[in-house]
Structure formats: structure tokens, C-alpha cells
XYZ file of C-alpha atoms in Angstrom:
199
model
C 4.804 209.996 71.188
C 4.900 206.319 72.319
C 5.782 207.154 75.927
C 2.738 209.403 76.326
C 0.499 206.783 74.717
C 1.773 204.109 77.108
C 1.499 206.399 80.126
C -2.088 207.281 79.217
C -2.894 203.584 78.851
C -1.276 202.875 82.225
C -3.454 205.517 83.885
C -6.536 204.071 82.212
C -5.606 200.589 83.456
C -5.137 201.890 87.008
C -8.583 203.454 86.861
C -10.135 200.274 85.420
C -8.616 198.069 88.135
C -8.958 200.460 91.049
C -5.233 200.154 91.767
C -3.734 202.958 93.832
C -0.110 202.375 92.927
C 2.089 200.634 90.415
C 5.539 199.465 89.511
C 6.327 200.263 85.876
C 9.149 199.097 83.615
C 9.519 200.337 80.052
C 10.318 196.972 78.434
C 10.735 198.357 74.905
C 9.897 201.603 73.142
C 6.401 200.261 72.529
C 5.868 198.045 75.580
C 5.260 199.005 79.204
C 5.069 196.374 81.942
C 3.035 197.182 85.042
C 2.666 195.418 88.368
C -0.480 196.528 90.182
C -1.437 195.772 93.806
C -4.885 194.322 93.116
C -6.468 191.169 94.583
C -8.230 190.191 91.348
C -7.875 191.046 87.692
C -10.796 192.668 85.911
C -12.614 190.612 83.298
C -11.550 190.919 79.673
C -14.920 192.400 78.704
C -14.554 195.108 81.377
C -11.088 196.008 80.099
C -12.278 196.040 76.496
C -15.025 198.471 77.471
C -12.488 200.686 79.274
C -10.130 200.671 76.276
C -12.810 200.844 73.563
C -11.707 204.263 72.331
C -7.967 203.608 72.652
C -7.001 202.234 69.251
C -3.221 202.264 69.508
C -2.716 200.092 72.597
C -3.257 196.442 73.465
C -3.482 195.386 77.113
C -2.545 191.898 78.325
C -3.084 191.118 82.009
C -1.690 188.223 84.032
C -3.384 186.700 87.066
C -2.654 188.630 90.287
C -0.385 186.454 92.427
C 1.311 187.203 95.746
C 5.000 187.230 96.584
C 8.129 186.874 94.520
C 6.744 183.900 92.592
C 3.740 186.014 91.629
C 6.038 188.853 90.616
C 7.739 186.464 88.189
C 4.712 184.464 87.006
C 2.252 187.283 86.310
C 4.232 188.937 83.480
C 4.768 185.523 81.856
C 1.007 185.052 81.829
C 0.502 188.539 80.398
C 3.024 187.695 77.666
C 1.010 184.539 76.882
C -2.112 186.682 76.443
C -0.195 189.162 74.281
C 1.102 186.401 71.977
C -2.357 184.838 71.724
C -3.949 188.162 70.771
C -1.316 188.722 68.074
C -1.546 185.133 66.802
C -5.334 185.299 66.454
C -5.305 188.831 64.985
C -8.106 189.846 67.319
C -9.576 193.315 67.212
C -10.066 193.249 70.968
C -8.018 195.803 72.865
C -7.485 193.781 76.061
C -7.386 190.290 77.478
C -6.731 188.685 80.839
C -5.018 185.384 81.509
C -7.963 184.196 83.589
C -10.328 184.700 80.643
C -8.037 183.464 77.874
C -5.911 180.640 79.282
C -7.897 177.924 77.482
C -7.951 179.882 74.214
C -4.198 180.474 74.471
C -3.612 176.735 74.911
C -5.942 175.775 72.059
C -4.636 178.345 69.585
C -0.941 177.473 69.347
C -1.644 176.004 65.910
C -4.013 178.522 64.311
C -4.839 176.305 61.318
C -5.742 173.407 63.629
C -7.766 175.764 65.828
C -9.672 176.939 62.747
C -10.408 173.318 61.783
C -11.613 172.616 65.326
C -13.906 175.665 65.161
C -15.317 174.647 61.762
C -15.723 170.966 62.670
C -17.355 171.714 66.024
C -19.550 174.683 65.103
C -20.400 173.953 61.470
C -22.744 176.520 59.916
C -22.906 178.498 63.174
C -19.486 179.975 62.288
C -20.999 181.963 59.404
C -24.363 182.759 61.007
C -25.438 185.931 62.787
C -22.756 186.629 65.445
C -25.513 187.155 68.037
C -26.218 183.426 67.849
C -22.649 182.464 68.781
C -22.574 185.104 71.516
C -25.854 183.832 72.948
C -24.735 180.204 72.933
C -21.335 181.029 74.440
C -23.010 183.049 77.183
C -25.536 180.243 77.752
C -22.756 177.718 78.287
C -20.803 180.168 80.480
C -23.950 180.718 82.562
C -24.395 176.982 83.213
C -27.248 176.707 80.679
C -29.460 179.228 82.470
C -31.465 181.152 79.865
C -32.704 183.725 82.398
C -29.115 184.650 83.320
C -28.224 184.892 79.631
C -31.148 187.232 78.992
C -30.011 189.439 81.858
C -26.369 189.514 80.726
C -27.240 190.237 77.104
C -30.044 192.676 77.943
C -32.590 190.770 75.903
C -35.813 188.858 76.518
C -35.620 185.239 77.664
C -37.782 184.140 74.704
C -35.239 185.703 72.333
C -32.514 183.675 74.039
C -34.540 180.463 73.667
C -35.193 181.176 69.950
C -31.502 181.842 69.344
C -30.506 178.626 71.128
C -32.984 176.649 69.012
C -31.446 178.186 65.889
C -27.942 177.318 67.153
C -28.976 173.697 67.584
C -30.180 173.680 63.960
C -26.862 175.072 62.691
C -24.510 172.918 64.780
C -23.321 169.574 63.360
C -24.629 167.884 66.522
C -26.848 168.954 69.421
C -25.527 171.284 72.119
C -26.135 168.618 74.759
C -23.864 166.123 72.961
C -20.677 168.173 73.483
C -21.159 171.334 75.557
C -17.481 171.458 76.560
C -16.145 171.194 73.001
C -18.748 173.638 71.700
C -17.907 176.085 74.487
C -14.187 175.846 73.729
C -14.803 176.383 70.009
C -17.041 179.373 70.741
C -14.373 180.971 72.929
C -11.787 180.433 70.202
C -14.166 181.947 67.658
C -14.789 184.954 69.896
C -11.070 185.761 69.998
C -10.380 184.914 66.346
C -10.277 188.391 64.848
C -9.721 187.519 61.190
C -12.930 185.477 61.153
C -14.951 188.626 61.730
C -16.902 187.577 64.808
C -14.698 188.618 67.706
C -16.850 190.196 70.395
C -16.736 190.575 74.156
């Protein structure tokens, strides 16, 4: 029953965020909107871990904002995340506005986003997904290989080898365009149909 499925997902979201209360509105038969009194939203990877075994629900989270303006803005942001997830056909169960705002902006034209990914990442698109994950994490961690090794639970030397391989596969060196490469990697991570979407 859809109502039970949505209620179970709502309880799981409360547990994942640590929220003690909620305001819920059944928007449609298959969509439940929640407002939670939390100071910060969890990260998308945390939500995906929490919802890993829930296959029939997608969760889109707006940025927590105070007051009446926040009450209005937050669900609009969640709707942006929801549309982006549908547009990119991602297999991820959850996304937050804070983690996906750039991807949502860059993916309005999926064909153009795919061209940007291919042009920017070259052969890395079709390589071992661990390479793209390592490079994306490296750029997110301000190019600190030790932090990447810790986050990915791998040895620093493995990280360095993977980054060297990434540089070989990219059309131009990482240092030439770290911002563009990072944006393309985030798009690739959410692009479900390409087969490399990962947390």
C-alpha cells in the first residue's frame, strides 16, 4: 500500500536526520512532503546508505531554512532534486539540494551534459568506476591524497596510482581544469544510465 510505504520512508528519514517531529502533507498518492526541524540536512551519501534497502522510494531533500521563507523555499529545492534524479535516471535512492545544486543546474539539457562529460573526461568515462570516484573525492578533498585514502578506506599509494591513471585517461591534465573536471565527475556520478552512479 503506497501510504504505508511512504510512512515507513518518513520514519526512516526522521531516524536518518535525528528529527524529533515533522509536518507531513500527502501531496499525491505517491508523494509525501515532510518539513523537519533540523539545523542541517544530512549528506546525500548518508541518506543513500540509510535508504539502500528501500527500493520503492526516492528521497529529495531541500536545504533547511528558517522562517516562512524557508518553509516555502525548501520544498522547491527538494522538487529540483527530485526532477534532477528523474531526468538523469539515477539509481541513487536519495539526494540533497546542498549536494546536487550544481548537478541540477548543469543537467537541464541531458544531451549537452553528456557531451560535457565526454569532452571533459574522455576515456575516464568508460574506465574502472573506482578511478572516477577517486578523482572526484580527491578534488572534493582539496587535492589531499591522505584524506581521500581515509574516506575511501584505501591506502594512499593506491590513491596516487589511481590519480596517475586518471591523468593518463583525461584529455588534459587534472591541474589544467580541476573545476570543469570536478563538475563533470559530479554529473557522471549522478548519471544513472551511464552505469557509474555511486555515492
